[in-house]
Coordinates of C-alpha atoms in Angstrom, one line a residue:
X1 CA 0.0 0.0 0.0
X2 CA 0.7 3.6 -0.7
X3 CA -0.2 6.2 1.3
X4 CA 0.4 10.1 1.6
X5 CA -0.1 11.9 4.7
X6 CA -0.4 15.8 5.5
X7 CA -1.7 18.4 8.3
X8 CA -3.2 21.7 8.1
X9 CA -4.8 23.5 11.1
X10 CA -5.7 26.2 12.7
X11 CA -9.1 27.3 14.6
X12 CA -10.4 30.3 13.5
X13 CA -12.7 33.3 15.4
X14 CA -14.3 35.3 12.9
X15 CA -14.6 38.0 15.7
X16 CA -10.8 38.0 16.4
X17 CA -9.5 41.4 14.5
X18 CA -6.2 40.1 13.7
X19 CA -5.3 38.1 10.9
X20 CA -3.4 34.4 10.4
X21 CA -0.7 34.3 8.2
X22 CA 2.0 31.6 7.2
X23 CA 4.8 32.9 9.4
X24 CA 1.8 32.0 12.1
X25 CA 1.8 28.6 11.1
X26 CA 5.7 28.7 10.9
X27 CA 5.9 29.6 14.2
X28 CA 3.6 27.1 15.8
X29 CA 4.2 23.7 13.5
X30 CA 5.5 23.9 10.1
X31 CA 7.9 21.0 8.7
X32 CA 8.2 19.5 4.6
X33 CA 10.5 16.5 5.5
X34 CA 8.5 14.6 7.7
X35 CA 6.4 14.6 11.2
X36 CA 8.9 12.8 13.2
X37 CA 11.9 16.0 12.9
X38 CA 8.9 17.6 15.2
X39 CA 8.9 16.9 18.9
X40 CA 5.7 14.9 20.2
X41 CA 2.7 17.8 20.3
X42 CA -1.1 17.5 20.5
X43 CA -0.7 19.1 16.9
X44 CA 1.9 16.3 15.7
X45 CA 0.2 13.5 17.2
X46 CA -1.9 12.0 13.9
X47 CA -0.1 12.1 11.9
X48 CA 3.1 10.9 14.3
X49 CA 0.3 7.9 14.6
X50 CA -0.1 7.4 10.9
X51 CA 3.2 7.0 10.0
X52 CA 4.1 4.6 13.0
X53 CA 1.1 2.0 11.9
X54 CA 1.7 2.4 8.3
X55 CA 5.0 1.5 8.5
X56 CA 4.3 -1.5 11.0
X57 CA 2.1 -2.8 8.5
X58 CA 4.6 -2.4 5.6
X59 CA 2.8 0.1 3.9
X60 CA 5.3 3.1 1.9
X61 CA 4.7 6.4 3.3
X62 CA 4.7 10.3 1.3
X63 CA 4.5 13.0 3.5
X64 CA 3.2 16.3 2.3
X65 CA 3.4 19.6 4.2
X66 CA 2.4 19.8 8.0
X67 CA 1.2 22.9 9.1
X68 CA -0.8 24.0 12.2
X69 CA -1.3 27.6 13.9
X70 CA -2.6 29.0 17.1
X71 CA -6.3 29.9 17.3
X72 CA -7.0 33.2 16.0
X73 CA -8.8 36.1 13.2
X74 CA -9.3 34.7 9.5
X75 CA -6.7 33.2 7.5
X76 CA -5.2 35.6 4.7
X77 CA -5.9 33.9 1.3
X78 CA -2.6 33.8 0.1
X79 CA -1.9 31.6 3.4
X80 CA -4.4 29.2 2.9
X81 CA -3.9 29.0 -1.1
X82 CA 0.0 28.2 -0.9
X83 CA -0.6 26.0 2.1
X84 CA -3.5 24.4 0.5
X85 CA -0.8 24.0 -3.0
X86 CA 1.8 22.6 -1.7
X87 CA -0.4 20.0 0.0
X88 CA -1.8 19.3 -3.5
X89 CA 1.5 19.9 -5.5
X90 CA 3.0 17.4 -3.0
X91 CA 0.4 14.5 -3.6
X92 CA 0.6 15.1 -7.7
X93 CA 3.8 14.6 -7.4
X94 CA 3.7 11.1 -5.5
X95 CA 2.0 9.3 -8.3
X96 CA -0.4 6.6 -7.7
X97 CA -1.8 6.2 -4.0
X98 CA -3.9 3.7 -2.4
X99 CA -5.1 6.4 0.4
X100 CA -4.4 10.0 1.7
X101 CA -4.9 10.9 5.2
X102 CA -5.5 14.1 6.3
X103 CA -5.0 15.4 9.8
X104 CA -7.2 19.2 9.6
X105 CA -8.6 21.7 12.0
X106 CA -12.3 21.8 11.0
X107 CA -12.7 25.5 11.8
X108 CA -10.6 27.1 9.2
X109 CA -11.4 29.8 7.8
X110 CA -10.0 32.1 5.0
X111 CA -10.2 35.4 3.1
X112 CA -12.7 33.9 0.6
X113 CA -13.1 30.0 1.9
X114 CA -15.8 30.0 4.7
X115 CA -14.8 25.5 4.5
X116 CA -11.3 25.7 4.1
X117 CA -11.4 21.4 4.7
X118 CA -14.7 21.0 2.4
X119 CA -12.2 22.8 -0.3
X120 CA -8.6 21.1 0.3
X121 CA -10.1 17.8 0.3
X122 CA -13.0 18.0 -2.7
X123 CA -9.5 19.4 -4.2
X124 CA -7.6 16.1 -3.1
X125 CA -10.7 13.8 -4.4
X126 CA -10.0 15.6 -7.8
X127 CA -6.4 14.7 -7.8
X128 CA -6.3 11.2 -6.5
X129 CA -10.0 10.1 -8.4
X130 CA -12.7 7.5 -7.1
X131 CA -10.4 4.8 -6.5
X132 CA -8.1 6.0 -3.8
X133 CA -9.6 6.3 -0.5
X134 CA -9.5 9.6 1.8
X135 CA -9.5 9.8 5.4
X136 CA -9.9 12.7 8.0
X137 CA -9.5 13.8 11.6
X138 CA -10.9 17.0 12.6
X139 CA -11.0 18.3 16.1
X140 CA -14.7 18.3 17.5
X141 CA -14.8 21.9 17.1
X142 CA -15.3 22.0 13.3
X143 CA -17.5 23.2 10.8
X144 CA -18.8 20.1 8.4
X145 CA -21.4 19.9 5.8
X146 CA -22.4 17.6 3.0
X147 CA -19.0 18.8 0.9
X148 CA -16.1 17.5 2.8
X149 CA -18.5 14.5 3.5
X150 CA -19.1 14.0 -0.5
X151 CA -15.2 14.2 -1.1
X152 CA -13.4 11.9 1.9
X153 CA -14.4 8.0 2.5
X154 CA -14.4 8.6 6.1
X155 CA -13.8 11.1 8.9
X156 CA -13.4 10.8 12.5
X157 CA -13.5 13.5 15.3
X158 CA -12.2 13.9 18.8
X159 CA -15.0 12.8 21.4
X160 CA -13.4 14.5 24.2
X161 CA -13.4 18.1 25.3
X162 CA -11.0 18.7 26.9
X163 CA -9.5 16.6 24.0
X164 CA -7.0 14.0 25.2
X165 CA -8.4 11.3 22.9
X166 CA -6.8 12.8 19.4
X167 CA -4.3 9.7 19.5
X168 CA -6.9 7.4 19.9
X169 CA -9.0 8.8 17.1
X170 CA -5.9 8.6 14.8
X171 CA -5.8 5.0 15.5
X172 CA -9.2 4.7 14.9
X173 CA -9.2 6.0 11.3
X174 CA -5.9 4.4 10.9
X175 CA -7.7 1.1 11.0
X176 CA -11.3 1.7 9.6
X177 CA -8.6 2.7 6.4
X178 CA -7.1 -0.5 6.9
X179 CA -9.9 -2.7 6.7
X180 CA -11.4 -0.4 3.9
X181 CA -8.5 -1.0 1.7
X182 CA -8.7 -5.1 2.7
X183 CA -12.0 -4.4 1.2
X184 CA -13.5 -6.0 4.8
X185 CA -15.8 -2.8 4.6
X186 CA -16.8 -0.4 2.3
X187 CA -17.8 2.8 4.6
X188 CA -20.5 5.5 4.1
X189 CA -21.4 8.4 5.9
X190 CA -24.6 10.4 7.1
X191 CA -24.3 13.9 8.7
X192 CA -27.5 15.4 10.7
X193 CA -27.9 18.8 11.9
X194 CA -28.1 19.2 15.6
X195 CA -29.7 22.9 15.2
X196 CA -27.3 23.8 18.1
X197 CA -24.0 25.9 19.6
X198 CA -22.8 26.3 22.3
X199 CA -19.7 24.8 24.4
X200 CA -20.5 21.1 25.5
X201 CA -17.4 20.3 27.5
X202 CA -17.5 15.8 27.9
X203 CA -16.3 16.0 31.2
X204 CA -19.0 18.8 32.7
X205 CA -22.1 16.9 33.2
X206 CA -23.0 12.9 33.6
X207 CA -25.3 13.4 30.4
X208 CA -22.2 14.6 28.4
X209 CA -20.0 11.5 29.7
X210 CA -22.6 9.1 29.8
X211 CA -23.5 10.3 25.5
X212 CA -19.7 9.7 24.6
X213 CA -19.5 6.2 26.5
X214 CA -22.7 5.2 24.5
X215 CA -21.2 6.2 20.9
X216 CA -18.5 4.3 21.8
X217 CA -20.3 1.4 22.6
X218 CA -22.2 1.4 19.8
X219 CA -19.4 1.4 17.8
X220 CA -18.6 -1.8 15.6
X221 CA -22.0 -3.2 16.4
X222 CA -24.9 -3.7 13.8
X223 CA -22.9 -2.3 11.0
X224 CA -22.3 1.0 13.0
X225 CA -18.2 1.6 12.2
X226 CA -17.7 5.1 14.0
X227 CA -19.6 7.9 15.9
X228 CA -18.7 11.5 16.5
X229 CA -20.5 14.2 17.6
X230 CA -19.0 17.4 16.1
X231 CA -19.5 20.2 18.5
X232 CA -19.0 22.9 16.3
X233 CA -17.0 26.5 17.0
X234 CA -19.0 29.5 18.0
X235 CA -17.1 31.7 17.8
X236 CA -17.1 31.4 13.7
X237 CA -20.4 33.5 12.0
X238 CA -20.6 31.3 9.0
X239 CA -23.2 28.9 7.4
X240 CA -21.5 25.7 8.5
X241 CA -21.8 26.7 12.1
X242 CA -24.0 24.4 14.8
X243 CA -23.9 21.2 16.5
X244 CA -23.6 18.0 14.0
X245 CA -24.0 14.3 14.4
X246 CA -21.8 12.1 12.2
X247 CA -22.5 8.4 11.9
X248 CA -19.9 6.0 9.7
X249 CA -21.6 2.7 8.6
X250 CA -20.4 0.2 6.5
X251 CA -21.8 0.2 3.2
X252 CA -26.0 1.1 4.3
X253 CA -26.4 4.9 3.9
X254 CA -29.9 4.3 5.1
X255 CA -28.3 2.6 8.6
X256 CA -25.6 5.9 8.8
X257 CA -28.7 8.2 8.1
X258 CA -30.6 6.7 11.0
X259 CA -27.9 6.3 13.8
X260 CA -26.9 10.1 13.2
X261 CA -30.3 11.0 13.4
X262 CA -30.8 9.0 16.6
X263 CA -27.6 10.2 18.3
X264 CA -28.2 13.8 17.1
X265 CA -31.4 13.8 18.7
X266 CA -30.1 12.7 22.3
X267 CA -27.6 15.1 21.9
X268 CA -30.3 17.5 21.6
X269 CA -31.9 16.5 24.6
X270 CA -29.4 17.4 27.3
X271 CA -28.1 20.3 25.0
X272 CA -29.3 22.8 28.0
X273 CA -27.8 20.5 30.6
X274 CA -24.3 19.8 28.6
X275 CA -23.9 23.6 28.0
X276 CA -21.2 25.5 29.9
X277 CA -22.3 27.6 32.2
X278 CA -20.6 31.2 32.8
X279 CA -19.7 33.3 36.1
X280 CA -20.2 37.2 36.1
X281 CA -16.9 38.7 36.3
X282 CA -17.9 41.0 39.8
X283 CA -19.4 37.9 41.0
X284 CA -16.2 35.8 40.3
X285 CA -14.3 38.9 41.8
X286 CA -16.1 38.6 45.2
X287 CA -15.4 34.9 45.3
X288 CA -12.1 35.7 44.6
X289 CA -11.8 37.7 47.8
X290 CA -12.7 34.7 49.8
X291 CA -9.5 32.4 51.2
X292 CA -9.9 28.8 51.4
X293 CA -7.8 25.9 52.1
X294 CA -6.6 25.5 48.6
X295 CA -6.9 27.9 45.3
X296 CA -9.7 29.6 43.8
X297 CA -9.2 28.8 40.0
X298 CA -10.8 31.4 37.4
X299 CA -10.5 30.8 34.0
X300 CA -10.6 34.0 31.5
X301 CA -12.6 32.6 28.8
X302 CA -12.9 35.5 26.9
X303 CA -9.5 35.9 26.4
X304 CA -8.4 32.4 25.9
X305 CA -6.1 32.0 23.0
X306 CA -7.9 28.4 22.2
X307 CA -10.7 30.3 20.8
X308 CA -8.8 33.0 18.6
X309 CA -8.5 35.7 21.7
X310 CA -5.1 37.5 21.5
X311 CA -4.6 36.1 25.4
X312 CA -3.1 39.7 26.1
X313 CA -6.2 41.4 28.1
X314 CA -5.3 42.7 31.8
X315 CA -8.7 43.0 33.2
X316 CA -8.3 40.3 35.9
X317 CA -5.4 41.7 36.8
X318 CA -6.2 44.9 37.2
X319 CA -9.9 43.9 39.2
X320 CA -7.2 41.8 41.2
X321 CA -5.5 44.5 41.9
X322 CA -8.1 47.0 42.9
X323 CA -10.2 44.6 45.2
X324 CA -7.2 44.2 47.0
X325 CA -6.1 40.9 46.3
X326 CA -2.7 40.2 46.6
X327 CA -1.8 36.4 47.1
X328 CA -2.8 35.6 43.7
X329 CA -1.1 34.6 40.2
X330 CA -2.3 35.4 36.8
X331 CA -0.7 32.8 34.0
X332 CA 0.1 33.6 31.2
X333 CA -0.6 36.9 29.5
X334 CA 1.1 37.3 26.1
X335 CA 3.3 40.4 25.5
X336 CA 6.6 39.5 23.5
X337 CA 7.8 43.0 24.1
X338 CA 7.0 43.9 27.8
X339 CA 8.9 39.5 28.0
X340 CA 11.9 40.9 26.0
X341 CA 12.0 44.3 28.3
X342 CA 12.8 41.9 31.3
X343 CA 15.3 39.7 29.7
X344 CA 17.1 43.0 29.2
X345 CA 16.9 44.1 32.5
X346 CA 17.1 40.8 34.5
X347 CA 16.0 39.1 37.6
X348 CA 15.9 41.5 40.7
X349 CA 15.1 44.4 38.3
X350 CA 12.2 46.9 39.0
X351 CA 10.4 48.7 36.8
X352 CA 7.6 50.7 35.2
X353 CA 6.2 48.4 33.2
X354 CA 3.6 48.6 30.1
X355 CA 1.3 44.9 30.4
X356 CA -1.0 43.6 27.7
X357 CA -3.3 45.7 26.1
X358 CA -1.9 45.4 22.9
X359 CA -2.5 43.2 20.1
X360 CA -5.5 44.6 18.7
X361 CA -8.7 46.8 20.3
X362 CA -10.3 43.9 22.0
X363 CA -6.8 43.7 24.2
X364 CA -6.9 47.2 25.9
X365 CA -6.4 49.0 28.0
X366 CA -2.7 47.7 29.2
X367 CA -1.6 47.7 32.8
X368 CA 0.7 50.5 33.7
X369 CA 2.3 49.1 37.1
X370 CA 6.3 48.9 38.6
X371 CA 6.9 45.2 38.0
X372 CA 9.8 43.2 39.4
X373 CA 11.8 40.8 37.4
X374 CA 11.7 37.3 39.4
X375 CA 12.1 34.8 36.7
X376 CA 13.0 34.5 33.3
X377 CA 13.6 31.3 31.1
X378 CA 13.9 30.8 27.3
X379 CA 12.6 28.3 25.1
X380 CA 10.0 27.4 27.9
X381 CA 7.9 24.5 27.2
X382 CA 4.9 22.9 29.6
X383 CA 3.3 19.6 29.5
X384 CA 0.7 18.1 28.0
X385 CA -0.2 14.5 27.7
X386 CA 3.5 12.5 29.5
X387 CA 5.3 12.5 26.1
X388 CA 3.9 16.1 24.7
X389 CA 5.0 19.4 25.5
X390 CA 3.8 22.6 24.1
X391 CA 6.2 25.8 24.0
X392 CA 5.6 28.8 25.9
X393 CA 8.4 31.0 24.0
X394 CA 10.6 32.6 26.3
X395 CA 8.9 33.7 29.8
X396 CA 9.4 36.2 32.1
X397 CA 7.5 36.2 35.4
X398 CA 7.2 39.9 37.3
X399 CA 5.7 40.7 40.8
X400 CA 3.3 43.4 40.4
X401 CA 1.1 44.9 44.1
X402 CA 2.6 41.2 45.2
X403 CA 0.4 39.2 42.1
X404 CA 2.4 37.3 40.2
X405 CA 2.4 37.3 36.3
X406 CA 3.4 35.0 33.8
X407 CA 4.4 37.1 30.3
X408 CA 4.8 34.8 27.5
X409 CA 6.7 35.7 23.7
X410 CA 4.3 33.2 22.1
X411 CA 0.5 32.8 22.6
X412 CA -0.5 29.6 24.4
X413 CA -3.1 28.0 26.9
X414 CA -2.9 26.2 30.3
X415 CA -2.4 22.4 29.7
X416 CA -1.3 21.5 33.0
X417 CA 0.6 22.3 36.3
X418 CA 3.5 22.2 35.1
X419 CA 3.5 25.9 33.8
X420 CA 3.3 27.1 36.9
X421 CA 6.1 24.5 38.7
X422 CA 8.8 25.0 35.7
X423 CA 8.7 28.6 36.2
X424 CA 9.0 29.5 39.8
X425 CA 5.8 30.1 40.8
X426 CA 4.4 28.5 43.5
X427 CA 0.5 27.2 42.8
X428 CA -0.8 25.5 46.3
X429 CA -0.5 28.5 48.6
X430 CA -2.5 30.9 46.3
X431 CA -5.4 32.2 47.4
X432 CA -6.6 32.7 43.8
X433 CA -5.5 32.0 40.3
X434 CA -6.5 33.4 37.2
X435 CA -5.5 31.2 33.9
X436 CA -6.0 32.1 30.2
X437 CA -8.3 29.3 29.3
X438 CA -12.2 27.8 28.7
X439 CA -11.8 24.1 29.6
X440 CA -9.4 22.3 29.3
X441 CA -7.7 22.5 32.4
X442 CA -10.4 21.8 34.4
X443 CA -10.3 18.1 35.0
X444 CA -6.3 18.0 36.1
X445 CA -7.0 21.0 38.4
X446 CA -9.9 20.0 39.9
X447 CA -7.8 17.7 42.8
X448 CA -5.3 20.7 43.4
X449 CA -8.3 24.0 43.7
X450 CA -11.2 24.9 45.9
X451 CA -13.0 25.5 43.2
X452 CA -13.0 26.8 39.7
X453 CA -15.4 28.8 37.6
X454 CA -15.6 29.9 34.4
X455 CA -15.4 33.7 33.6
X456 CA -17.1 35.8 31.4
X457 CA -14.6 38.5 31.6
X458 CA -14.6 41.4 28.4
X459 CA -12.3 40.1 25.3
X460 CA -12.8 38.8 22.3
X461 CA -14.4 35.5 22.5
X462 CA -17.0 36.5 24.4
X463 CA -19.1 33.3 25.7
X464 CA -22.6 35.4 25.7
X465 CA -24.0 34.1 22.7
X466 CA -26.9 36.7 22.4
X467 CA -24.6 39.5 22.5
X468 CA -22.1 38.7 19.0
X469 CA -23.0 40.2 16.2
X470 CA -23.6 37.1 14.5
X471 CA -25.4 37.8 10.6
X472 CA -24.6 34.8 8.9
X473 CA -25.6 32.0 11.6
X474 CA -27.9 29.6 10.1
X475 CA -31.3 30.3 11.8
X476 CA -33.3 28.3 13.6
X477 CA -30.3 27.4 16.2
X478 CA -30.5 26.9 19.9
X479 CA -30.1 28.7 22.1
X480 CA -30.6 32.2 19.7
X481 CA -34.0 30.2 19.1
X482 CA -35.8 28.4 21.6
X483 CA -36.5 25.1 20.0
X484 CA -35.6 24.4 16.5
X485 CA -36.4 20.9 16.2
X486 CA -39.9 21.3 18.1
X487 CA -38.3 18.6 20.9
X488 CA -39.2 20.6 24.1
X489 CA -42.7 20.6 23.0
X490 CA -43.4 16.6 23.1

């Protein structure tokens, strides 16, 4: 077997003001000769997976470009267009293939390209013909319709938010591939739409958990060969947007149609229940006040780089500061330039320091404070999953009215302690921390806090759904509209 593999990635807010270009990409995951000269990385990891299996089974493997960015605005089109090429110039040049499998995003958008997957891959169907097979894994935060399903053989999507399951899913499509090309099955697919957004973290709520164990039991039952429930991104004000249920079966379209209709309407049911729910910022503030045994965890969703924010805001800080808490850490705010400022003057400098506040007009004000210098580390990295790591840049940590504050050079989330232990800063003794993130901390904090909520603090990924600006949402969809599928009524 032949088989040519390639990533392209990046989650995009269409309410984020500044835009993704290629040196984004090159700066986050960018390699032409192959996954494995890239360290292990939640954005590496399919790929890393394909290339392991196919080789254990013999196959011969072509790798094309892999390219992945940070969350953020819309994509300039002559990113996505010489990205997009060189994948394609890469697989005309491989000849004959037997399969191509494609680790993408789901929710990237371009200048011009509202489905930037629907378009690469209907481009890769054109290429490669009927006979060669195309596979897909998309995070479950994408934006599918009937296009990228007309133009792959199958697709499979995270189940997990937070996602720790990406390897698994890999190895999923790996092997649906596998027996596909054995010609043990011959998949089809069936998409129904959910008529929902929202944020439907799998961890929150018993409904949520108990819905993914069932898809997963289902699975390779009756004909049924995969499941996914494709959450959708809301911060993105385009058609595609909503809630999806996907359903792979093995060669009855009727039995794919039916399962994702059945699933999709479950999903529906506890949509209320599985939705994240958000704390007032003054009411997170007074909690904040309070001292407990362990931290108070507050995560600043609205600034959270996962969703396209800038991650450079310094209102929690700031309320911090004039509620008078002082025993408190916020981690991390992105400012390359007040970071570089402190490398120059070192550790045990003081001084008046410009914070935040200044990527684009959803960042300001900044935070003019004296700050002292009381760590600094380049190339900082913090762990994911045991073997993954994703880079911080260089950081610089300053005291400012006795809070401390992680500056970053490179835009990034919380993925685990470890941010906090590699980079002096003390996390148990706190009396409240404030972390750039939505979810996915929350289940690997949970043993270490007092309690955490989730923060609807200003910025640009604002989690009031009401409130966006939103003019190109497909209508009916919950919760802008009460009902859409006419479920509550029966």
């Amino acid at each position: 077997m032949r088989i040519f593999i390639a990533s392209l990635g990046t989650e995009t807010s269409t309410f984020a003001l500044f835009p993704t270009s290629v040196e984004n990409f090159k700066r986050h995951m960018w390699t032409e000769r192959g996954i494995e000269e890239l360290p292990p990385s939640p954005s590496s990891a399919a790929p890393r997976k394909w290339v392991e299996l196919a080789r254990e089974n013999g196959w011969e493997v072509v790798e094309g470009l892999h390219a992945w960015a940070q969350p953020a605005g819309i994509t300039t089109r002559a990113a996505y267009e010489s990205m997009r090429d060189r994948i394609l110039d890469g697989l005309r040049a491989t000849g004959r293939v037997d399969a191509v499998l494609l680790s993408l995003h789901g929710a990237m958008i371009a200048d011009g390209y509202d489905d930037c997957e629907g378009d690469l891959v209907s481009r890769v169907r054109d290429i490669v013909g009927s006979v060669a097979r195309i596979g897909v894994e998309l995070d479950l935060h994408a934006h599918i319709d009937e296009t990228i399903l007309h133009a792959s053989d199958i697709i499979v999507i995270y189940k997990t938010y937070p996602h720790v399951d990406y390897v698994e899913r890999a190895e999923d499509l790996f092997r649906l591939m596998q027996r596909t090309l054995d010609g043990e099955i011959e998949p089809v697919m069936a998409l129904f739409d959910c008529r929902a957004m929202g944020l439907f973290p799998t961890t929150h709520t018993e409904a949520m958990s108990a819905f993914v164990d069932d898809m997963i039991a289902c699975e390779g039952k009756g004909g049924i060969l995969s499941l996914s429930l494709n959450h959708g991104f809301p911060w993105a004000d385009v058609p595609l947007s909503g809630a999806k249920m996907l359903c792979v079966a093995d060669s009855r379209a009727e039995l794919a149609q039916r399962a994702s209709e059945d699933f999709g309407r479950r999903f529906y049911a506890i949509r209320a229940e599985a939705d994240l729910r958000f704390t007032p910022f003054d009411a997170a503030i007074e909690e904040a006040k309070r001292a407990g045994s362990k931290p108070l965890l507050l995560a600043d969703t609205a600034d959270q780089v996962g969703s396209g924010a800038p991650g450079d805001t310094t209102h929690v800080l700031r309320a911090f500061i004039e509620a008078g808490i002082r025993n408190a850490a916020v981690v991390p705010i992105w400012d390359p330039l007040a970071a570089d400022i402190c490398f120059q003057v070192g550790v045990g400098a003081k001084l008046m320091l410009r914070i935040g506040g200044k990527l684009e007009p959803h960042s300001g004000p900044p935070l003019d404070a004296e700050a002292e210098v009381i760590f600094l580390k380049r190339n900082a990295v913090q762990r994911q999953l045991e073997t993954e790591f994703v880079s911080l840049g260089d950081v610089a940590v300053v005291k400012v009215e006795g809070i401390e504050v992680m500056l970053t050079t490179r835009r990034v989330n919380v993925f685990s302690p470890s941010i906090f232990e590699s980079h002096g800063i003390s996390f148990a003794d706190k009396q409240v921390v404030s972390i750039k993130n939505l979810y996915k901390h929350r289940d690997i904090f949970q043993p270490i806090t007092r309690g955490q909520l989730f923060v609807a603090t200003p910025g640009t990924s604002n989690p009031d759904w009401k409130s966006l600006p939103f003019e190109r949402l497909p209508r009916p969809i919950w919760p802008l509209d009460a009902d859409p599928l006419n479920f509550d009524a029966k």
